[in-house]
CSV table of C-alpha atoms in Angstrom, one decimal:
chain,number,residue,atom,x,y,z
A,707,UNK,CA,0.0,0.0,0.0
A,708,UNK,CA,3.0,2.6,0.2
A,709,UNK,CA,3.6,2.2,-3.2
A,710,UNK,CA,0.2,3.2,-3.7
A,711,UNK,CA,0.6,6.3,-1.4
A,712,UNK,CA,4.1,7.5,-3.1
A,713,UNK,CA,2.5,7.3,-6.6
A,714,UNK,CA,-1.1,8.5,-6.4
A,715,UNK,CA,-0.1,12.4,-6.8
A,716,UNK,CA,2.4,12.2,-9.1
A,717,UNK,CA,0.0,10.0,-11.8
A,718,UNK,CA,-3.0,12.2,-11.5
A,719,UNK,CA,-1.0,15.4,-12.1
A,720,UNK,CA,0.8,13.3,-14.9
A,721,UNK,CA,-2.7,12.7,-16.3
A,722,UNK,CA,-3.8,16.3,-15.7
A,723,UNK,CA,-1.0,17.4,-17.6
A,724,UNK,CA,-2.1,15.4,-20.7
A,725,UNK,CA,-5.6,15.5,-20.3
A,726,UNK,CA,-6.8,18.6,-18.9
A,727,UNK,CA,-10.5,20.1,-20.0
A,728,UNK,CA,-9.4,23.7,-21.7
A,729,UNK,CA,-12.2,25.6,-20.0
A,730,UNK,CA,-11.7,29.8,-20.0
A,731,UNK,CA,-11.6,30.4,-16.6
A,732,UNK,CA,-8.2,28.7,-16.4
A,733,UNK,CA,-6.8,31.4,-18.6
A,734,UNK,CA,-6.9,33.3,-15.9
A,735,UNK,CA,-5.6,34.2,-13.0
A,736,UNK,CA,-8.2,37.0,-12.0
A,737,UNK,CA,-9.7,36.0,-8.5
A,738,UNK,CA,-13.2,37.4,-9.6
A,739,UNK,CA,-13.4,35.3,-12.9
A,740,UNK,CA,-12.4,32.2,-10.7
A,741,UNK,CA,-14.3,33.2,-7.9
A,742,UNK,CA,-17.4,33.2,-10.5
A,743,UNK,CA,-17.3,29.9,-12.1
A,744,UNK,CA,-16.7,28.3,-9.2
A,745,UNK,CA,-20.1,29.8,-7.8
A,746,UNK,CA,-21.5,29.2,-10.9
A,747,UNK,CA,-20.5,25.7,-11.0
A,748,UNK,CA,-22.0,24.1,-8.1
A,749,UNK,CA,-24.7,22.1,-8.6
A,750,UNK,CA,-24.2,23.0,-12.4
A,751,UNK,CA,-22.7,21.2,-15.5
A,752,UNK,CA,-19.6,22.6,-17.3
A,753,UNK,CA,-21.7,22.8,-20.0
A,754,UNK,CA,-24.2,24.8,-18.9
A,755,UNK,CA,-22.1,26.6,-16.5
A,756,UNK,CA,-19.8,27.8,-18.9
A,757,UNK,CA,-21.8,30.1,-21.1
A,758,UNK,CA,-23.4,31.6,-17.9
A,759,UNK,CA,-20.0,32.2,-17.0
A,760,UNK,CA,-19.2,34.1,-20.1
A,761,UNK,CA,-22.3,36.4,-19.9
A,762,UNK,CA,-21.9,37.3,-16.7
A,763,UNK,CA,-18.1,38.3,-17.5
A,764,UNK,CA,-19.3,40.2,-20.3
A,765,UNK,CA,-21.9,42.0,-18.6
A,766,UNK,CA,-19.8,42.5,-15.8
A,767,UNK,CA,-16.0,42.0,-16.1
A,768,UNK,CA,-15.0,43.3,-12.8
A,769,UNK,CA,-16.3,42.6,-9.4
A,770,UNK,CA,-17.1,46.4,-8.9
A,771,UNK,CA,-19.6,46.3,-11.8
A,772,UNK,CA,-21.2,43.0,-10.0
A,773,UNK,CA,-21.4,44.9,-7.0
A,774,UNK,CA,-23.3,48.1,-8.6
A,775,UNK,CA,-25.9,45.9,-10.1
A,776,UNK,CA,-29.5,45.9,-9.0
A,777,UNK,CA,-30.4,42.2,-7.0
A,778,UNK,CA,-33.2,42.1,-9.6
A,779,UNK,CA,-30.5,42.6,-12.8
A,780,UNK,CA,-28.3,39.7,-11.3
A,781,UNK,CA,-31.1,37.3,-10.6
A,782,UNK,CA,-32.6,37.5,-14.2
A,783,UNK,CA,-29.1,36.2,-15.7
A,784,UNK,CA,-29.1,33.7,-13.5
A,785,UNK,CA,-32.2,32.5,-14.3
A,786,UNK,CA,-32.2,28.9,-15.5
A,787,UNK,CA,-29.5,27.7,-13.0
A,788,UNK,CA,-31.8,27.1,-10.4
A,789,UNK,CA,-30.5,27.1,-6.8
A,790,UNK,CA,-30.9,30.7,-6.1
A,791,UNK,CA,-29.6,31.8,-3.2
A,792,UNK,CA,-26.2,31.2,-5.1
A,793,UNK,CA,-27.0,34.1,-7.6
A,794,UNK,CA,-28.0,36.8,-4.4
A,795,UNK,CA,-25.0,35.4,-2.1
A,796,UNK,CA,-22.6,36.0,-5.1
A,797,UNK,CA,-24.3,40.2,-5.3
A,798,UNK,CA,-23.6,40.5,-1.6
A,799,UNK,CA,-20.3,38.9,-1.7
A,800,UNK,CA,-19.1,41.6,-4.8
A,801,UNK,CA,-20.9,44.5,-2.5
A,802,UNK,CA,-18.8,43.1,0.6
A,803,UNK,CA,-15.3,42.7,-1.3
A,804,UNK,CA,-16.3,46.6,-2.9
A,805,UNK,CA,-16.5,47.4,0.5
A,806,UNK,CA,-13.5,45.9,1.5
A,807,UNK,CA,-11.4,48.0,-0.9
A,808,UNK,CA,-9.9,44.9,-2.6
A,809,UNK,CA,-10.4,41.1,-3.5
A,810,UNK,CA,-9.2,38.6,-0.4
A,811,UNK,CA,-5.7,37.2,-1.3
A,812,UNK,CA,-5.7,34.6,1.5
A,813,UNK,CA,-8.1,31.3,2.7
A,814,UNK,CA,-9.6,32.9,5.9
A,815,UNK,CA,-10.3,36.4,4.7
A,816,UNK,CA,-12.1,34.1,1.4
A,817,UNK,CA,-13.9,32.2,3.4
A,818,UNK,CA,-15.6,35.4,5.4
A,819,UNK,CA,-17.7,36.2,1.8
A,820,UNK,CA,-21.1,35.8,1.8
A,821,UNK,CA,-22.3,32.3,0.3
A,822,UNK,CA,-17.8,31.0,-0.1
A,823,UNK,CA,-17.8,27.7,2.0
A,824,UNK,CA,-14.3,25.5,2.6
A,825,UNK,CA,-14.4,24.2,-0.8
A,826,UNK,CA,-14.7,27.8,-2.5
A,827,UNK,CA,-12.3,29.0,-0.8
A,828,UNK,CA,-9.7,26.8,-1.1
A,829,UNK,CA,-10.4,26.7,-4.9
A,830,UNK,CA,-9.5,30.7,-4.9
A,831,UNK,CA,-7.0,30.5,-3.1
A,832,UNK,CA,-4.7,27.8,-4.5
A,833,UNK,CA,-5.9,28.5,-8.1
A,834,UNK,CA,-5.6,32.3,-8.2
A,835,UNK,CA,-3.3,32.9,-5.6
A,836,UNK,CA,-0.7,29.5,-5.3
A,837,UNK,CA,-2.0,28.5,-1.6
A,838,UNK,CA,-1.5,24.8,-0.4
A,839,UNK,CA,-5.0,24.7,0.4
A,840,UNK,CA,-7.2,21.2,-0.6
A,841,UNK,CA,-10.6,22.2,-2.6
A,842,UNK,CA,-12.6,19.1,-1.2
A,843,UNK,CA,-15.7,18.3,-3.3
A,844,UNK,CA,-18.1,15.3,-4.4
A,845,UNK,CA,-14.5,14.2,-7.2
A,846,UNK,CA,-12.5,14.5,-4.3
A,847,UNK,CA,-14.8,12.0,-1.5
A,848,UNK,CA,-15.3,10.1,-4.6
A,849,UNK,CA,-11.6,9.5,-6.0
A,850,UNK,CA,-10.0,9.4,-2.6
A,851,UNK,CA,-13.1,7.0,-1.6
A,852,UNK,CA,-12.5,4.4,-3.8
A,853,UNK,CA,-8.4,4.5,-4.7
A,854,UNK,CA,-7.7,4.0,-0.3
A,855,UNK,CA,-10.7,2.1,0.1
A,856,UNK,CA,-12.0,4.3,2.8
A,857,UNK,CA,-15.7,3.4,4.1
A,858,UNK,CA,-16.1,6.1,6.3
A,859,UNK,CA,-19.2,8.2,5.4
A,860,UNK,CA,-18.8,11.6,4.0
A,861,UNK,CA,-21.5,13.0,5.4
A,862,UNK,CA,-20.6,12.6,8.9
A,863,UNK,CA,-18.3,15.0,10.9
A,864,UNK,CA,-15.6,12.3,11.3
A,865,UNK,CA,-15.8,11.4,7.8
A,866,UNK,CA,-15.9,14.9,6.4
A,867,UNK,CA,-12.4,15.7,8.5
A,868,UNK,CA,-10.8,12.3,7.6
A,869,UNK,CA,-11.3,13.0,3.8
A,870,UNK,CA,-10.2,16.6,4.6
A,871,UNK,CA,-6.9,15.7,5.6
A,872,UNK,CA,-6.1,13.0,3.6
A,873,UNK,CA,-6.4,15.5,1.0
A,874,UNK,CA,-4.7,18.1,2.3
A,875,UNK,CA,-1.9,15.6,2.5
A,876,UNK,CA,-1.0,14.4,-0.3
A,877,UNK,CA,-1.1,18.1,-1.6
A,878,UNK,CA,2.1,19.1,-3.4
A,879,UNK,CA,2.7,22.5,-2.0
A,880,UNK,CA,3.9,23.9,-5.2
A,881,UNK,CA,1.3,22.6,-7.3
A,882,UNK,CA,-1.8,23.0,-5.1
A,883,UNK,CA,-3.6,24.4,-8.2
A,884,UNK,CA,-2.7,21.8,-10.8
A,885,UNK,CA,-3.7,19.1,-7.9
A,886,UNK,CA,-7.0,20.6,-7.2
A,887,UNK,CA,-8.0,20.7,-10.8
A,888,UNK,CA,-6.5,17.1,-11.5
A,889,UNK,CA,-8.9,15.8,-9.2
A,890,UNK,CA,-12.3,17.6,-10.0
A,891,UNK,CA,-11.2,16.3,-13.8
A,892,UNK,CA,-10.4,13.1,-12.9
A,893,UNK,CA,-13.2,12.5,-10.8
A,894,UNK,CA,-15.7,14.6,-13.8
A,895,UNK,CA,-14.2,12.1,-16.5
A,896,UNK,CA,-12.5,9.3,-15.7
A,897,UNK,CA,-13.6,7.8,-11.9
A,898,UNK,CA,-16.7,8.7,-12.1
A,899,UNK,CA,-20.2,8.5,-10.3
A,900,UNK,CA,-22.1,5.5,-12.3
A,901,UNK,CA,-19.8,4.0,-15.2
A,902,UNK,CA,-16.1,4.5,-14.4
A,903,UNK,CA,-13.8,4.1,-17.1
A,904,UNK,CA,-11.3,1.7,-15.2
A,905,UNK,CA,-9.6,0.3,-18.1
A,906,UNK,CA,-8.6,3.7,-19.1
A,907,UNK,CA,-7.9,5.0,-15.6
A,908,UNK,CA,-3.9,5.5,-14.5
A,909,UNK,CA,-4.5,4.1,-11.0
A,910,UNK,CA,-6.5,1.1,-11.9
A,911,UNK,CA,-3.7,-1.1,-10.7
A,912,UNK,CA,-3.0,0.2,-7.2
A,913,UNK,CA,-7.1,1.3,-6.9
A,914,UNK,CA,-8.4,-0.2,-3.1
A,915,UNK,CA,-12.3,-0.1,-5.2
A,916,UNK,CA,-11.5,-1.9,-8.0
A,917,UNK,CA,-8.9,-4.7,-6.1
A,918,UNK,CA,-11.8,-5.1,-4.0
A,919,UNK,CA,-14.9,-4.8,-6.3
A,920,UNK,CA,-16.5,-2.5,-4.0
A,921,UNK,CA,-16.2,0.7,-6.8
A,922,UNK,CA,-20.3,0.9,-7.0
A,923,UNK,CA,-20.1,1.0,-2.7
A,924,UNK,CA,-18.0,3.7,-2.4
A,925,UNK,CA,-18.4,6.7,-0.9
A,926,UNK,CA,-20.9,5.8,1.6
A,927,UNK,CA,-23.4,8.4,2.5
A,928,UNK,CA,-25.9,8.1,4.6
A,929,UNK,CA,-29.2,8.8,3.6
A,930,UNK,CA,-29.8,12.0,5.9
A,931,UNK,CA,-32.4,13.8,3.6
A,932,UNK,CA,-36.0,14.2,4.1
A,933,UNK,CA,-37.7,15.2,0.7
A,934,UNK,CA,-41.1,17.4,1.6
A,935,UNK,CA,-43.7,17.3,-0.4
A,936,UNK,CA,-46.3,20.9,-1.2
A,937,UNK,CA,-49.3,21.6,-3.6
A,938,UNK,CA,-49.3,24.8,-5.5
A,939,UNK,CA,-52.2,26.3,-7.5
A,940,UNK,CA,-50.5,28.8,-10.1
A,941,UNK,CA,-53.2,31.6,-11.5
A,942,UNK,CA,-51.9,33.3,-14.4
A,943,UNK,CA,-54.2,36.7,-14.0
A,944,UNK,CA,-54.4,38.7,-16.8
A,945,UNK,CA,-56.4,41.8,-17.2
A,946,UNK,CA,-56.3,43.9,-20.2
A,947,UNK,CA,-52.9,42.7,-21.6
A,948,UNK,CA,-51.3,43.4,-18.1
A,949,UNK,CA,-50.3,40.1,-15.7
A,950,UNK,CA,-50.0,40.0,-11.9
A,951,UNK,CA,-46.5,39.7,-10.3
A,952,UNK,CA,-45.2,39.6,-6.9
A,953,UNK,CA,-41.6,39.3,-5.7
A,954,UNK,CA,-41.6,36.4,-3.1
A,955,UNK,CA,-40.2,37.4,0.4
A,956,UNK,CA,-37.2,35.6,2.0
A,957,UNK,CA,-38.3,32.5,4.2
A,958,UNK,CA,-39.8,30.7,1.3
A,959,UNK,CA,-38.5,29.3,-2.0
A,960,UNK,CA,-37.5,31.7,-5.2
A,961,UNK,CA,-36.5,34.4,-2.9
A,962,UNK,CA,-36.3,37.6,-4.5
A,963,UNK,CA,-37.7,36.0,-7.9
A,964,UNK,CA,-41.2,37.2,-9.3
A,965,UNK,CA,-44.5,34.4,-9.3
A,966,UNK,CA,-47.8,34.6,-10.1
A,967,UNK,CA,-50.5,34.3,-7.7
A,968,UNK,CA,-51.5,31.3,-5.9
A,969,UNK,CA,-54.9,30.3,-4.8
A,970,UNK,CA,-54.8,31.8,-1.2
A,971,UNK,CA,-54.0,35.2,-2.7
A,972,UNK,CA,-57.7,35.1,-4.9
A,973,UNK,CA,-61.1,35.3,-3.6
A,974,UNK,CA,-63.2,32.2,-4.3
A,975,UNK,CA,-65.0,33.5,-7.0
A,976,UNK,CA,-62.4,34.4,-8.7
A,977,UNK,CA,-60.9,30.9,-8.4
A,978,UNK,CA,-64.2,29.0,-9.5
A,979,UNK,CA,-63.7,31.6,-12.9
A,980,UNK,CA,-60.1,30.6,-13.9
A,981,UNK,CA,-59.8,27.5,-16.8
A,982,UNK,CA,-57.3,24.8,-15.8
A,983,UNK,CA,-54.4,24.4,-18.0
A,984,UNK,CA,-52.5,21.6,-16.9
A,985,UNK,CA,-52.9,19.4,-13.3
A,986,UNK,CA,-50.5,18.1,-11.1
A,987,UNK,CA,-47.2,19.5,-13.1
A,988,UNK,CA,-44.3,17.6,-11.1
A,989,UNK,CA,-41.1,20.0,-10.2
A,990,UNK,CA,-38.2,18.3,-8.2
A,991,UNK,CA,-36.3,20.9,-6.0
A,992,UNK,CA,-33.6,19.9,-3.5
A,993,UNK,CA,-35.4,19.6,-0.2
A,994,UNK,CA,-39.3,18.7,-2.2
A,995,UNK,CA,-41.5,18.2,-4.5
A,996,UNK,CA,-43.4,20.8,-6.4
A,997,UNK,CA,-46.8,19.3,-7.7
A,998,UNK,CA,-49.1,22.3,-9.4
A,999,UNK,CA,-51.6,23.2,-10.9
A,1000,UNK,CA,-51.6,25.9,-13.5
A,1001,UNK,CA,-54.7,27.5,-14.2
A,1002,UNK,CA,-55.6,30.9,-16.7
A,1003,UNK,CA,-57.7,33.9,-15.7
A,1004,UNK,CA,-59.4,36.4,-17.9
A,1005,UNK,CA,-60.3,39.5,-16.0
A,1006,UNK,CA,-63.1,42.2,-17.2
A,1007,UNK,CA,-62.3,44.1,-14.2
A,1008,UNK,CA,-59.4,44.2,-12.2
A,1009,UNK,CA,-59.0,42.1,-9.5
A,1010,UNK,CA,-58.3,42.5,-5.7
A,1011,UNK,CA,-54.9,41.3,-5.0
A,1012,UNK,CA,-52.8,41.8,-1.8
A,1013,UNK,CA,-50.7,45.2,-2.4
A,1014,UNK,CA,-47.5,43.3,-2.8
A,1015,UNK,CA,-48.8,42.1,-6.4
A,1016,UNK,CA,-47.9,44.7,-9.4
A,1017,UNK,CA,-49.4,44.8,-12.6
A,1018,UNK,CA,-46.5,44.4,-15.8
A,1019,UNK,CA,-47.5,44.6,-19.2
A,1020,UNK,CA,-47.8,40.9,-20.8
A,1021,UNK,CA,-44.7,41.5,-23.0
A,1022,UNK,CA,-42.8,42.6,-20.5
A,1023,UNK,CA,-42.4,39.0,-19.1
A,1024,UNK,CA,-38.6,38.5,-19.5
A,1025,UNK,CA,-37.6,41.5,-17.8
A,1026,UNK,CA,-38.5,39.8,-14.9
A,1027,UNK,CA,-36.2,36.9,-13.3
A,1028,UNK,CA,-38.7,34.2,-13.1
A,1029,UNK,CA,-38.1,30.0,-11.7
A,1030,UNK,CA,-38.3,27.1,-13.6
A,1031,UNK,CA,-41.7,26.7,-12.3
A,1032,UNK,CA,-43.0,29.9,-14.0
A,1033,UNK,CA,-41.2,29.0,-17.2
A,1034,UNK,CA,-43.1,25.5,-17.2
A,1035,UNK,CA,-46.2,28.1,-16.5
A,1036,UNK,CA,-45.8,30.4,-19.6
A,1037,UNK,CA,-44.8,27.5,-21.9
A,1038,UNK,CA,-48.6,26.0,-21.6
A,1039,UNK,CA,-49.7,29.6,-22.7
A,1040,UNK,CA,-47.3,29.2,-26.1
């Protein structure tokens, strides 16, 4: 198993070297642009992720022009990534380092930002800045999972600080960033999370999983997560080529983004009047399930609506930063 141990870094940076995914925020060594994609790219595919990434640099290229946009501007061009709280931590986080006078050079003062967590962090810091500092994500509890053969859960406290500094061990102080990426494109290409491509893989030989045939096993995680489930009634109200919006309040899902009305926001009258357009739509979120209804109304007169609702004019639908949900909403008006 020392074998193992004295060859695991120096193949996956070999492989790195010869394999690594040209993406444009590795051009770089701006702390912003990094900073960015990395926010971007949680809980989001490369794919995806990248051409957000673009817009957003070319809408604003510096972290001063983040921080001078409106909440509303920054949520609409996020739209479509889901997981919002991402978008309005980023816009506090630009205000913050605006504030500061300058962008954090250092782990600690990185990991004060609004929404930056350990792996964040670490990712700045060793990839913009040349700190020995592990960026532990799901590629890193995965690959170091299965090559040792550890079975601790990575959920757990324990297991979370085990994998931590196992990582931050075999770190090459020199090469934190190169090691860092290795990994998340290793674990993103090669080892991983259904269908690893063993045969092609550089560690196959000295791999704990596959010697043991326990690579569909590992990681372990326990199953923590309680999936609620809630019943909306959507009302698309429109009155005289004019729709009713309101921006939902912090507490609740789609902070800060605009929804129609739901049923407890319409008289009874009103809710007996509107046409059904499609039951029981299904929308997965992290923590529950979504199942609506979405129903049309065609108002003669304008309706009473609590004073947090504003009328827009029909057209001026995409001005607004909308969820998924809503999207799903307006495509059974097409």
């Amino acid at each position: 198993m020392e074998q193992s141990n004295n060859i695991f870094t120096p193949t996956l940076l070999t492989w790195f070297a010869q394999n690594a995914r040209d993406l444009p925020w590795r051009h770089t060594q701006d702390p912003y642009a990094i900073w960015l994609s990395e926010i971007i790219l949680q809980q989001t595919r490369i794919a995806q992720g990248t051409a957000y990434w673009q817009r957003f640099m070319q809408r604003w290229p510096t972290v001063n022009d983040l921080a001078h946009a409106s909440e509303d501007e920054v949520l609409r061009a996020w739209q479509g990534l889901g997981y919002y709280s991402r978008a309005r931590n980023l816009h506090h986080a630009a205000q913050q380092i605006v504030q500061q006078g300058t962008f954090p050079n250092n782990y600690a003062d990185l990991r004060r930002l609004k929404g930056v967590g350990d792996y964040t962090a670490a990712a700045i810091a060793s990839m913009a800045f040349h700190q020995p500092h592990a960026a532990v994500d799901g590629n890193f509890y995965r690959v170091f999972a299965r090559y040792f053969g550890l079975s601790q859960p990575i959920n757990t406290p324990q297991g979370k600080q085990l994998f931590a500094t196992m990582a931050q061990h075999y770190l090459p102080p020199r090469q934190a960033s190169a090691y860092n990426q290795a990994i998340m494109d290793f674990g993103a290409t090669v080892c991983t999370p259904k269908a690893p491509s063993c045969s092609a893989c550089p560690l196959q030989e000295t791999c704990a999983a596959f010697r043991e045939d326990r690579i569909d096993r590992l990681p372990v995680k326990l199953r923590t997560l309680k999936v609620k489930q809630r019943q909306m009634d959507c009302f698309y109200v429109h009155y005289h080529g004019r729709i009713a919006l309101h921006k939902r309040a912090a507490g609740d899902i789609w902070q800060g983004l605009w929804t129609v009305p739901e049923a407890d926001h319409l008289s009874a009258s009103l809710r007996q009047q509107a046409t059904l357009l499609k039951s029981n739509v299904k929308h997965v979120l992290t923590h529950r399930v979504i199942h609506a209804n979405f129903y049309q109304l065609e108002c003669h007169e304008r309706p009473s609506l609590p004073t947090d609702f504003i009328w827009i004019d029909e057209a001026d639908i995409d001005h607004y930063a909308i969820p998924r949900l809503m999207e799903m909403l307006l495509d059974c008006l097409a």
